[in-house]
Amino acid sequence: GSAWTPSTAYIIAVDNAFATGKVALVIAGTSAGDTKAATDWLSSGGAKGNTNSAVMISNTITSPTATVA
C-alpha cells in the first residue's frame, strides 16, 4: 500500500480472515484521534452504499473524506 500520512485512517474489510466466510474489519489511523474519527465516520453511516473492501479516510479530525484505498 501507500505510505501513511498524518490525518489519515484506513477501514479495510478482510474476507476469509480467520475462517471461510468470515470478515475481519480493520480500522486504523495514524493517531488515536484519526482512528476515533474513522470509527465515528463509520458508525454515523459514512460508508453507506460503499462496496469497496478498503477506504482511506483523510482529514479525519477536521472534515473526514473517504477515497478508495
PDB file of C-alpha atoms in Angstrom:
ATOM      1  CA  GLY A   1       0.000   0.000   0.000  1.00  0.00           C
ATOM      2  CA  SER A   2       0.903   3.629   0.043  1.00  0.00           C
ATOM      3  CA  ALA A   3       2.755   5.381   2.840  1.00  0.00           C
ATOM      4  CA  TRP A   4       0.615   6.636   5.662  1.00  0.00           C
ATOM      5  CA  THR A   5       0.399  10.370   6.084  1.00  0.00           C
ATOM      6  CA  PRO A   6      -0.772  12.363   9.110  1.00  0.00           C
ATOM      7  CA  SER A   7      -4.533  12.812   9.492  1.00  0.00           C
ATOM      8  CA  THR A   8      -5.438   9.600   7.660  1.00  0.00           C
ATOM      9  CA  ALA A   9      -7.047   6.326   8.639  1.00  0.00           C
ATOM     10  CA  TYR A  10      -7.909   3.123   6.807  1.00  0.00           C
ATOM     11  CA  ILE A  11     -11.006   0.977   7.022  1.00  0.00           C
ATOM     12  CA  ILE A  12     -10.347  -2.422   5.468  1.00  0.00           C
ATOM     13  CA  ALA A  13     -12.612  -5.473   5.192  1.00  0.00           C
ATOM     14  CA  VAL A  14     -10.555  -8.678   5.048  1.00  0.00           C
ATOM     15  CA  ASP A  15     -12.527 -11.603   3.588  1.00  0.00           C
ATOM     16  CA  ASN A  16     -11.936 -15.099   4.987  1.00  0.00           C
ATOM     17  CA  ALA A  17      -9.629 -13.615   7.621  1.00  0.00           C
ATOM     18  CA  PHE A  18      -9.866 -16.276  10.312  1.00  0.00           C
ATOM     19  CA  ALA A  19     -12.290 -18.748   8.771  1.00  0.00           C
ATOM     20  CA  THR A  20     -14.070 -19.280   5.473  1.00  0.00           C
ATOM     21  CA  GLY A  21     -16.979 -16.904   5.133  1.00  0.00           C
ATOM     22  CA  LYS A  22     -15.877 -14.630   7.989  1.00  0.00           C
ATOM     23  CA  VAL A  23     -14.858 -10.997   7.561  1.00  0.00           C
ATOM     24  CA  ALA A  24     -12.485  -9.015   9.783  1.00  0.00           C
ATOM     25  CA  LEU A  25     -12.933  -5.250   9.825  1.00  0.00           C
ATOM     26  CA  VAL A  26      -9.689  -3.344  10.413  1.00  0.00           C
ATOM     27  CA  ILE A  27      -9.839   0.335  11.367  1.00  0.00           C
ATOM     28  CA  ALA A  28      -6.506   2.067  11.968  1.00  0.00           C
ATOM     29  CA  GLY A  29      -5.312   5.650  11.870  1.00  0.00           C
ATOM     30  CA  THR A  30      -2.018   7.464  12.163  1.00  0.00           C
ATOM     31  CA  SER A  31      -3.045   8.599  15.639  1.00  0.00           C
ATOM     32  CA  ALA A  32      -5.665   7.681  18.210  1.00  0.00           C
ATOM     33  CA  GLY A  33      -7.672  10.739  17.143  1.00  0.00           C
ATOM     34  CA  ASP A  34      -7.588   9.680  13.481  1.00  0.00           C
ATOM     35  CA  THR A  35      -8.745   6.170  14.392  1.00  0.00           C
ATOM     36  CA  LYS A  36     -11.548   7.580  16.553  1.00  0.00           C
ATOM     37  CA  ALA A  37     -12.653   9.921  13.761  1.00  0.00           C
ATOM     38  CA  ALA A  38     -12.741   6.987  11.313  1.00  0.00           C
ATOM     39  CA  THR A  39     -14.875   4.901  13.688  1.00  0.00           C
ATOM     40  CA  ASP A  40     -17.188   7.894  14.176  1.00  0.00           C
ATOM     41  CA  TRP A  41     -17.441   8.289  10.384  1.00  0.00           C
ATOM     42  CA  LEU A  42     -18.259   4.596  10.010  1.00  0.00           C
ATOM     43  CA  SER A  43     -20.796   4.482  12.855  1.00  0.00           C
ATOM     44  CA  SER A  44     -22.583   7.591  11.559  1.00  0.00           C
ATOM     45  CA  GLY A  45     -23.282   5.872   8.227  1.00  0.00           C
ATOM     46  CA  GLY A  46     -20.404   7.343   6.238  1.00  0.00           C
ATOM     47  CA  ALA A  47     -19.819   4.048   4.438  1.00  0.00           C
ATOM     48  CA  LYS A  48     -23.456   3.507   3.490  1.00  0.00           C
ATOM     49  CA  GLY A  49     -23.624   2.290  -0.096  1.00  0.00           C
ATOM     50  CA  ASN A  50     -19.849   1.823  -0.339  1.00  0.00           C
ATOM     51  CA  THR A  51     -18.898  -1.624  -1.648  1.00  0.00           C
ATOM     52  CA  ASN A  52     -15.117  -1.185  -1.689  1.00  0.00           C
ATOM     53  CA  SER A  53     -13.081  -3.500   0.526  1.00  0.00           C
ATOM     54  CA  ALA A  54     -10.734  -0.684   1.579  1.00  0.00           C
ATOM     55  CA  VAL A  55     -11.323   3.007   2.185  1.00  0.00           C
ATOM     56  CA  MET A  56      -8.860   5.703   3.212  1.00  0.00           C
ATOM     57  CA  ILE A  57     -10.287   8.452   5.372  1.00  0.00           C
ATOM     58  CA  SER A  58      -8.333  11.706   5.114  1.00  0.00           C
ATOM     59  CA  ASN A  59      -8.675  14.963   7.046  1.00  0.00           C
ATOM     60  CA  THR A  60     -10.068  12.772   9.789  1.00  0.00           C
ATOM     61  CA  ILE A  61     -10.066  15.314  12.582  1.00  0.00           C
ATOM     62  CA  THR A  62     -11.460  18.343  10.765  1.00  0.00           C
ATOM     63  CA  SER A  63     -13.655  17.013   7.951  1.00  0.00           C
ATOM     64  CA  PRO A  64     -13.495  13.290   7.116  1.00  0.00           C
ATOM     65  CA  THR A  65     -13.262  12.494   3.404  1.00  0.00           C
ATOM     66  CA  ALA A  66     -13.354   8.933   2.042  1.00  0.00           C
ATOM     67  CA  THR A  67     -11.500   7.670  -1.023  1.00  0.00           C
ATOM     68  CA  VAL A  68     -10.905   4.164  -2.337  1.00  0.00           C
ATOM     69  CA  ALA A  69      -7.681   2.830  -0.853  1.00  0.00           C
TER      70      ALA A  69
END
